């Protein structure tokens, strides 16, 4: 038994004045009679001289004490639980996925309904379960977010367990309860004694494949409710394009909305660019019940807003606000900055680049490449050379001189190499063929394992994928001018593929849109050693970078994060981290599919206080008061007086 | 009082009843009532032999002449009777509906007084409260009725009660027995039983008339009250409910029983009346020497 509102017990203090009312003298109306002789003799308290009279067990007093006590207890909200966890070793697996943030209204101590999240209910359930652990029990807690994490070692101290429970927070991630149960099961499997696995979840699982457990008793406590009325963004994709009329660069946000509720809903969808006050695009749509609806938001992109954070929101007042917003970056326009470094007066590649209207070409000498400031997101083409470090984002290195280049070894010149095969599955070689292409000479590229050969000849590899993390680099071991490839359509297709890939890669920025709960791999220049990350709500964090990468631990909250580094050059970009998950947005609670020895485990209600005594006690208390009222107002029975 | 009480019809009723007024006690003085004592009145009773010590003047010399034996001639004596109307004039008799208890007692006393005076008996009204109060001289004859009524009217209920002491004083003053009619509510803690017993021993014909108010027999109030004693001013805080009413009724019944037992033991008459009773039936019960249950 627990009192949910302990201050209510102060009502017991009202017993003192109540009893005082019965022992204090009553102010009486004075009435003169002939003689009080018989009255004196009749009544035993005539001779009392004290201000208090003896407390006698009068029926109204007993009724009022009973009523007051019951109402005081009712005010304290007594509740008893039937969730005693048996066992010496207890593992609590707590679902901390995004749906645990769903709120529903629950009566408060003051009587007014207040929003209570499923996580609050889960905490209440855990506190209750911990409180009822037997003294010799130990327990540990596993949180099941996107990944399973052990938040404590085995604890016998209930106070510390309560503190750990208080620190649990919802992660805006698509949950994986299976991993959590698996982790807890593995830890319990190695201990002896009576073991129990307790799973606390709302039952709104992204993956409803049954979780099989053997031998260890499992108790499943659900903290969910039947709430399913939710509208959320379940997919977001932002692309750049050209307006068919004005030919201006525009961005198109493809938003997929889903209504999980039983009724249709009219909602507003708006796109806001970071730093701008008014939305750049809004749409009002009517969402049919239990249906998905794609919405396209178009807006102009300018050099000012390109690369900034974009927040798409749907205005709906539902219980799950997490999926009402999705994040992306404003894509760069279709125009791709290309840096072309070469020393040749005429180049086939140069002609292709010059002929493309969507390219902003930066023509450099090879020697200038390391001297000028190259856009970190530009596509760099190096012809006839191989710089030690290629700037920009993606790159194409053509016809490097023999020797080491980008970790490869460019071999000596071979005459008329014959193409034997090429990598048709690689997007760069999509829709092209090397049939009929002749090479006058080439420098085959030698490499050890770990890289992909794109174009193979009998004498060696003519093209290899020299990509590094986050950068797509293509190395061609021949001079295009020494082949008849430029005369074939496949050369144009190849260049188009490479440029399109670079354009797409650029639109993603430094990092692709990430999902909450997943580690963030940030490709950085090789010489960058420290990366800083911050969001509007989180303080700046520092991460080490090595080998062209910085790994950021899984981010629990969706939103726009700013990534920056200061050395060797200053750079700042935005990364969007999203929850968008159709499964997680479906907040409809269900049973937690756990099979214990192939038998389904019954899901019990976690925080429903089936033994809530408030109503019963209040009713009985009021009944006592009504009976007391009747007792006071009943007609006195008249005595048959003596006849005169 | 005379006007409101002695209407022609009422007087006729009293006239019819007055023959029934029987005063058993004799005062010892010469009067119209035959006495059990042998005396020197005109009505011959018998002869008795002379014994030394007898009054030689009562010797029937003619009989002595005829018989040679000295005999005394005895006659039946005629004695006077007196009706003593003793009214408790304490403040407790001030209450009552529609009249006060004292008023009701005065009416009954007036009736009895009228009947006595109409029968050429002596009547005397006496008030008692804490002590023996006003005691008018006995009056006789119809002509004295106004005086008797005036005496009654002069009684005021303005003192406390001590029936025991006042009756003691009364018995000392009125040594000659008579009919002693005591009008009181008997709400008195003093020991009045002993003086009444003594009155009986002195030869008084005692009639107890208990005058009560209807609300004293059946209290009509309830709730939390501070009951104030009209005589002493004592306050009794009471919550009038079933239990307290039941206790009061029990005490009242005990008092009735005590007075009835006293009356049976000493051959008193005991009549209980309330202020809403008509006087004539009460007078009839007094004359019939009843003992109320």
mmCIF file with all atom_site columns, N, CA and C in Angstrom, chain B residues 23-66:
data_model
loop_
_atom_site.group_PDB
_atom_site.id
_atom_site.type_symbol
_atom_site.label_atom_id
_atom_site.label_alt_id
_atom_site.label_comp_id
_atom_site.label_asym_id
_atom_site.label_entity_id
_atom_site.label_seq_id
_atom_site.pdbx_PDB_ins_code
_atom_site.Cartn_x
_atom_site.Cartn_y
_atom_site.Cartn_z
_atom_site.occupancy
_atom_site.B_iso_or_equiv
_atom_site.pdbx_formal_charge
_atom_site.auth_seq_id
_atom_site.auth_comp_id
_atom_site.auth_asym_id
_atom_site.auth_atom_id
_atom_site.pdbx_PDB_model_num
ATOM 1   N N  . UNK B 1 23 ? -64.732 17.392 57.311 1.00 0.00 ? 23 UNK B N  1
ATOM 2   C CA . UNK B 1 23 ? -63.476 17.665 58.002 1.00 0.00 ? 23 UNK B CA 1
ATOM 3   C C  . UNK B 1 23 ? -63.398 16.732 59.185 1.00 0.00 ? 23 UNK B C  1
ATOM 4   N N  . UNK B 1 24 ? -62.466 15.807 59.050 1.00 0.00 ? 24 UNK B N  1
ATOM 5   C CA . UNK B 1 24 ? -62.413 14.733 60.034 1.00 0.00 ? 24 UNK B CA 1
ATOM 6   C C  . UNK B 1 24 ? -61.802 15.211 61.359 1.00 0.00 ? 24 UNK B C  1
ATOM 7   N N  . UNK B 1 25 ? -60.981 16.115 61.287 1.00 0.00 ? 25 UNK B N  1
ATOM 8   C CA . UNK B 1 25 ? -60.308 16.570 62.516 1.00 0.00 ? 25 UNK B CA 1
ATOM 9   C C  . UNK B 1 25 ? -61.131 17.652 63.195 1.00 0.00 ? 25 UNK B C  1
ATOM 10  N N  . UNK B 1 26 ? -61.094 17.586 64.479 1.00 0.00 ? 26 UNK B N  1
ATOM 11  C CA . UNK B 1 26 ? -61.791 18.603 65.258 1.00 0.00 ? 26 UNK B CA 1
ATOM 12  C C  . UNK B 1 26 ? -60.750 19.449 65.957 1.00 0.00 ? 26 UNK B C  1
ATOM 13  N N  . UNK B 1 27 ? -61.122 20.686 66.073 1.00 0.00 ? 27 UNK B N  1
ATOM 14  C CA . UNK B 1 27 ? -60.132 21.585 66.655 1.00 0.00 ? 27 UNK B CA 1
ATOM 15  C C  . UNK B 1 27 ? -60.063 21.485 68.175 1.00 0.00 ? 27 UNK B C  1
ATOM 16  N N  . UNK B 1 28 ? -61.152 20.931 68.809 1.00 0.00 ? 28 UNK B N  1
ATOM 17  C CA . UNK B 1 28 ? -61.173 20.840 70.264 1.00 0.00 ? 28 UNK B CA 1
ATOM 18  C C  . UNK B 1 28 ? -62.001 21.943 70.888 1.00 0.00 ? 28 UNK B C  1
ATOM 19  N N  . UNK B 1 29 ? -62.280 22.984 70.199 1.00 0.00 ? 29 UNK B N  1
ATOM 20  C CA . UNK B 1 29 ? -63.093 24.069 70.716 1.00 0.00 ? 29 UNK B CA 1
ATOM 21  C C  . UNK B 1 29 ? -64.571 23.776 70.506 1.00 0.00 ? 29 UNK B C  1
ATOM 22  N N  . UNK B 1 30 ? -65.376 24.492 71.193 1.00 0.00 ? 30 UNK B N  1
ATOM 23  C CA . UNK B 1 30 ? -66.805 24.265 71.040 1.00 0.00 ? 30 UNK B CA 1
ATOM 24  C C  . UNK B 1 30 ? -67.255 24.727 69.684 1.00 0.00 ? 30 UNK B C  1
ATOM 25  N N  . UNK B 1 31 ? -68.137 23.882 69.126 1.00 0.00 ? 31 UNK B N  1
ATOM 26  C CA . UNK B 1 31 ? -68.575 24.252 67.798 1.00 0.00 ? 31 UNK B CA 1
ATOM 27  C C  . UNK B 1 31 ? -69.808 23.503 67.416 1.00 0.00 ? 31 UNK B C  1
ATOM 28  N N  . UNK B 1 32 ? -70.067 23.505 66.132 1.00 0.00 ? 32 UNK B N  1
ATOM 29  C CA . UNK B 1 32 ? -71.296 22.879 65.661 1.00 0.00 ? 32 UNK B CA 1
ATOM 30  C C  . UNK B 1 32 ? -71.127 21.400 65.400 1.00 0.00 ? 32 UNK B C  1
ATOM 31  N N  . UNK B 1 33 ? -69.950 20.937 65.303 1.00 0.00 ? 33 UNK B N  1
ATOM 32  C CA . UNK B 1 33 ? -69.730 19.544 64.946 1.00 0.00 ? 33 UNK B CA 1
ATOM 33  C C  . UNK B 1 33 ? -69.677 18.695 66.177 1.00 0.00 ? 33 UNK B C  1
ATOM 34  N N  . UNK B 1 34 ? -70.400 17.561 66.145 1.00 0.00 ? 34 UNK B N  1
ATOM 35  C CA . UNK B 1 34 ? -70.350 16.650 67.291 1.00 0.00 ? 34 UNK B CA 1
ATOM 36  C C  . UNK B 1 34 ? -68.948 16.119 67.408 1.00 0.00 ? 34 UNK B C  1
ATOM 37  N N  . UNK B 1 35 ? -68.627 15.988 68.728 1.00 0.00 ? 35 UNK B N  1
ATOM 38  C CA . UNK B 1 35 ? -67.283 15.524 68.976 1.00 0.00 ? 35 UNK B CA 1
ATOM 39  C C  . UNK B 1 35 ? -67.312 14.102 69.482 1.00 0.00 ? 35 UNK B C  1
ATOM 40  N N  . UNK B 1 36 ? -66.248 13.403 69.266 1.00 0.00 ? 36 UNK B N  1
ATOM 41  C CA . UNK B 1 36 ? -66.155 12.068 69.859 1.00 0.00 ? 36 UNK B CA 1
ATOM 42  C C  . UNK B 1 36 ? -65.973 12.178 71.367 1.00 0.00 ? 36 UNK B C  1
ATOM 43  N N  . UNK B 1 37 ? -65.612 13.309 71.803 1.00 0.00 ? 37 UNK B N  1
ATOM 44  C CA . UNK B 1 37 ? -65.407 13.512 73.234 1.00 0.00 ? 37 UNK B CA 1
ATOM 45  C C  . UNK B 1 37 ? -66.754 13.681 73.938 1.00 0.00 ? 37 UNK B C  1
ATOM 46  N N  . UNK B 1 38 ? -66.735 13.193 75.073 1.00 0.00 ? 38 UNK B N  1
ATOM 47  C CA . UNK B 1 38 ? -67.904 13.427 75.898 1.00 0.00 ? 38 UNK B CA 1
ATOM 48  C C  . UNK B 1 38 ? -67.693 14.758 76.578 1.00 0.00 ? 38 UNK B C  1
ATOM 49  N N  . UNK B 1 39 ? -68.707 15.490 76.623 1.00 0.00 ? 39 UNK B N  1
ATOM 50  C CA . UNK B 1 39 ? -68.503 16.831 77.172 1.00 0.00 ? 39 UNK B CA 1
ATOM 51  C C  . UNK B 1 39 ? -69.796 17.358 77.792 1.00 0.00 ? 39 UNK B C  1
ATOM 52  N N  . UNK B 1 40 ? -69.796 18.615 77.889 1.00 0.00 ? 40 UNK B N  1
ATOM 53  C CA . UNK B 1 40 ? -70.907 19.209 78.601 1.00 0.00 ? 40 UNK B CA 1
ATOM 54  C C  . UNK B 1 40 ? -71.891 19.915 77.716 1.00 0.00 ? 40 UNK B C  1
ATOM 55  N N  . UNK B 1 41 ? -72.081 19.461 76.584 1.00 0.00 ? 41 UNK B N  1
ATOM 56  C CA . UNK B 1 41 ? -73.026 20.119 75.701 1.00 0.00 ? 41 UNK B CA 1
ATOM 57  C C  . UNK B 1 41 ? -74.432 19.612 75.996 1.00 0.00 ? 41 UNK B C  1
ATOM 58  N N  . UNK B 1 42 ? -75.455 20.030 75.312 1.00 0.00 ? 42 UNK B N  1
ATOM 59  C CA . UNK B 1 42 ? -76.852 19.772 75.618 1.00 0.00 ? 42 UNK B CA 1
ATOM 60  C C  . UNK B 1 42 ? -77.271 18.330 75.335 1.00 0.00 ? 42 UNK B C  1
ATOM 61  N N  . UNK B 1 43 ? -76.644 17.659 74.417 1.00 0.00 ? 43 UNK B N  1
ATOM 62  C CA . UNK B 1 43 ? -77.117 16.321 73.991 1.00 0.00 ? 43 UNK B CA 1
ATOM 63  C C  . UNK B 1 43 ? -76.611 15.274 74.986 1.00 0.00 ? 43 UNK B C  1
ATOM 64  N N  . UNK B 1 44 ? -77.635 14.614 75.714 1.00 0.00 ? 44 UNK B N  1
ATOM 65  C CA . UNK B 1 44 ? -77.276 13.600 76.712 1.00 0.00 ? 44 UNK B CA 1
ATOM 66  C C  . UNK B 1 44 ? -76.717 12.382 76.022 1.00 0.00 ? 44 UNK B C  1
ATOM 67  N N  . UNK B 1 45 ? -75.700 11.845 76.645 1.00 0.00 ? 45 UNK B N  1
ATOM 68  C CA . UNK B 1 45 ? -75.099 10.639 76.078 1.00 0.00 ? 45 UNK B CA 1
ATOM 69  C C  . UNK B 1 45 ? -75.333 9.425  76.975 1.00 0.00 ? 45 UNK B C  1
ATOM 70  N N  . UNK B 1 46 ? -74.925 9.447  78.273 1.00 0.00 ? 46 UNK B N  1
ATOM 71  C CA . UNK B 1 46 ? -75.042 8.297  79.182 1.00 0.00 ? 46 UNK B CA 1
ATOM 72  C C  . UNK B 1 46 ? -74.705 8.740  80.613 1.00 0.00 ? 46 UNK B C  1
ATOM 73  N N  . UNK B 1 47 ? -74.930 7.762  81.587 1.00 0.00 ? 47 UNK B N  1
ATOM 74  C CA . UNK B 1 47 ? -74.500 7.982  82.971 1.00 0.00 ? 47 UNK B CA 1
ATOM 75  C C  . UNK B 1 47 ? -73.267 7.155  83.231 1.00 0.00 ? 47 UNK B C  1
ATOM 76  N N  . UNK B 1 48 ? -72.472 7.589  84.106 1.00 0.00 ? 48 UNK B N  1
ATOM 77  C CA . UNK B 1 48 ? -71.251 6.841  84.482 1.00 0.00 ? 48 UNK B CA 1
ATOM 78  C C  . UNK B 1 48 ? -71.044 7.005  85.984 1.00 0.00 ? 48 UNK B C  1
ATOM 79  N N  . UNK B 1 49 ? -70.563 5.954  86.581 1.00 0.00 ? 49 UNK B N  1
ATOM 80  C CA . UNK B 1 49 ? -70.335 6.020  88.028 1.00 0.00 ? 49 UNK B CA 1
ATOM 81  C C  . UNK B 1 49 ? -69.271 7.052  88.334 1.00 0.00 ? 49 UNK B C  1
ATOM 82  N N  . UNK B 1 50 ? -69.508 7.661  89.456 1.00 0.00 ? 50 UNK B N  1
ATOM 83  C CA . UNK B 1 50 ? -68.552 8.707  89.881 1.00 0.00 ? 50 UNK B CA 1
ATOM 84  C C  . UNK B 1 50 ? -67.293 8.037  90.379 1.00 0.00 ? 50 UNK B C  1
ATOM 85  N N  . UNK B 1 51 ? -66.211 8.548  89.979 1.00 0.00 ? 51 UNK B N  1
ATOM 86  C CA . UNK B 1 51 ? -64.938 8.095  90.545 1.00 0.00 ? 51 UNK B CA 1
ATOM 87  C C  . UNK B 1 51 ? -64.253 9.325  91.115 1.00 0.00 ? 51 UNK B C  1
ATOM 88  N N  . UNK B 1 52 ? -63.452 9.095  92.112 1.00 0.00 ? 52 UNK B N  1
ATOM 89  C CA . UNK B 1 52 ? -62.801 10.248 92.720 1.00 0.00 ? 52 UNK B CA 1
ATOM 90  C C  . UNK B 1 52 ? -61.975 10.998 91.682 1.00 0.00 ? 52 UNK B C  1
ATOM 91  N N  . UNK B 1 53 ? -62.093 12.242 91.784 1.00 0.00 ? 53 UNK B N  1
ATOM 92  C CA . UNK B 1 53 ? -61.398 13.099 90.810 1.00 0.00 ? 53 UNK B CA 1
ATOM 93  C C  . UNK B 1 53 ? -62.326 13.712 89.816 1.00 0.00 ? 53 UNK B C  1
ATOM 94  N N  . UNK B 1 54 ? -63.525 13.066 89.645 1.00 0.00 ? 54 UNK B N  1
ATOM 95  C CA . UNK B 1 54 ? -64.471 13.668 88.713 1.00 0.00 ? 54 UNK B CA 1
ATOM 96  C C  . UNK B 1 54 ? -64.970 14.989 89.278 1.00 0.00 ? 54 UNK B C  1
ATOM 97  N N  . UNK B 1 55 ? -65.426 15.786 88.317 1.00 0.00 ? 55 UNK B N  1
ATOM 98  C CA . UNK B 1 55 ? -65.953 17.095 88.721 1.00 0.00 ? 55 UNK B CA 1
ATOM 99  C C  . UNK B 1 55 ? -67.274 16.873 89.438 1.00 0.00 ? 55 UNK B C  1
ATOM 100 N N  . UNK B 1 56 ? -67.351 17.223 90.733 1.00 0.00 ? 56 UNK B N  1
ATOM 101 C CA . UNK B 1 56 ? -68.601 16.963 91.481 1.00 0.00 ? 56 UNK B CA 1
ATOM 102 C C  . UNK B 1 56 ? -69.772 17.760 90.936 1.00 0.00 ? 56 UNK B C  1
ATOM 103 N N  . UNK B 1 57 ? -69.445 18.762 90.114 1.00 0.00 ? 57 UNK B N  1
ATOM 104 C CA . UNK B 1 57 ? -70.561 19.544 89.595 1.00 0.00 ? 57 UNK B CA 1
ATOM 105 C C  . UNK B 1 57 ? -71.314 18.774 88.529 1.00 0.00 ? 57 UNK B C  1
ATOM 106 N N  . UNK B 1 58 ? -70.698 17.739 87.992 1.00 0.00 ? 58 UNK B N  1
ATOM 107 C CA . UNK B 1 58 ? -71.385 16.982 86.930 1.00 0.00 ? 58 UNK B CA 1
ATOM 108 C C  . UNK B 1 58 ? -72.186 15.791 87.495 1.00 0.00 ? 58 UNK B C  1
ATOM 109 N N  . UNK B 1 59 ? -72.196 15.669 88.830 1.00 0.00 ? 59 UNK B N  1
ATOM 110 C CA . UNK B 1 59 ? -72.975 14.564 89.429 1.00 0.00 ? 59 UNK B CA 1
ATOM 111 C C  . UNK B 1 59 ? -74.463 14.830 89.200 1.00 0.00 ? 59 UNK B C  1
ATOM 112 N N  . UNK B 1 60 ? -75.167 13.772 88.721 1.00 0.00 ? 60 UNK B N  1
ATOM 113 C CA . UNK B 1 60 ? -76.627 13.877 88.497 1.00 0.00 ? 60 UNK B CA 1
ATOM 114 C C  . UNK B 1 60 ? -77.299 13.612 89.836 1.00 0.00 ? 60 UNK B C  1
ATOM 115 N N  . UNK B 1 61 ? -77.666 14.674 90.449 1.00 0.00 ? 61 UNK B N  1
ATOM 116 C CA . UNK B 1 61 ? -78.187 14.547 91.824 1.00 0.00 ? 61 UNK B CA 1
ATOM 117 C C  . UNK B 1 61 ? -79.546 13.861 91.835 1.00 0.00 ? 61 UNK B C  1
ATOM 118 N N  . UNK B 1 62 ? -80.302 14.029 90.786 1.00 0.00 ? 62 UNK B N  1
ATOM 119 C CA . UNK B 1 62 ? -81.604 13.362 90.751 1.00 0.00 ? 62 UNK B CA 1
ATOM 120 C C  . UNK B 1 62 ? -81.426 11.850 90.680 1.00 0.00 ? 62 UNK B C  1
ATOM 121 N N  . UNK B 1 63 ? -80.471 11.452 89.890 1.00 0.00 ? 63 UNK B N  1
ATOM 122 C CA . UNK B 1 63 ? -80.213 10.004 89.803 1.00 0.00 ? 63 UNK B CA 1
ATOM 123 C C  . UNK B 1 63 ? -79.654 9.480  91.103 1.00 0.00 ? 63 UNK B C  1
ATOM 124 N N  . UNK B 1 64 ? -78.805 10.323 91.748 1.00 0.00 ? 64 UNK B N  1
ATOM 125 C CA . UNK B 1 64 ? -78.259 9.913  93.037 1.00 0.00 ? 64 UNK B CA 1
ATOM 126 C C  . UNK B 1 64 ? -79.381 9.713  94.044 1.00 0.00 ? 64 UNK B C  1
ATOM 127 N N  . UNK B 1 65 ? -80.393 10.632 93.895 1.00 0.00 ? 65 UNK B N  1
ATOM 128 C CA . UNK B 1 65 ? -81.511 10.538 94.815 1.00 0.00 ? 65 UNK B CA 1
ATOM 129 C C  . UNK B 1 65 ? -82.295 9.252  94.577 1.00 0.00 ? 65 UNK B C  1
ATOM 130 N N  . UNK B 1 66 ? -82.412 8.895  93.309 1.00 0.00 ? 66 UNK B N  1
ATOM 131 C CA . UNK B 1 66 ? -83.197 7.701  93.035 1.00 0.00 ? 66 UNK B CA 1
ATOM 132 C C  . UNK B 1 66 ? -82.421 6.430  93.329 1.00 0.00 ? 66 UNK B C  1
#
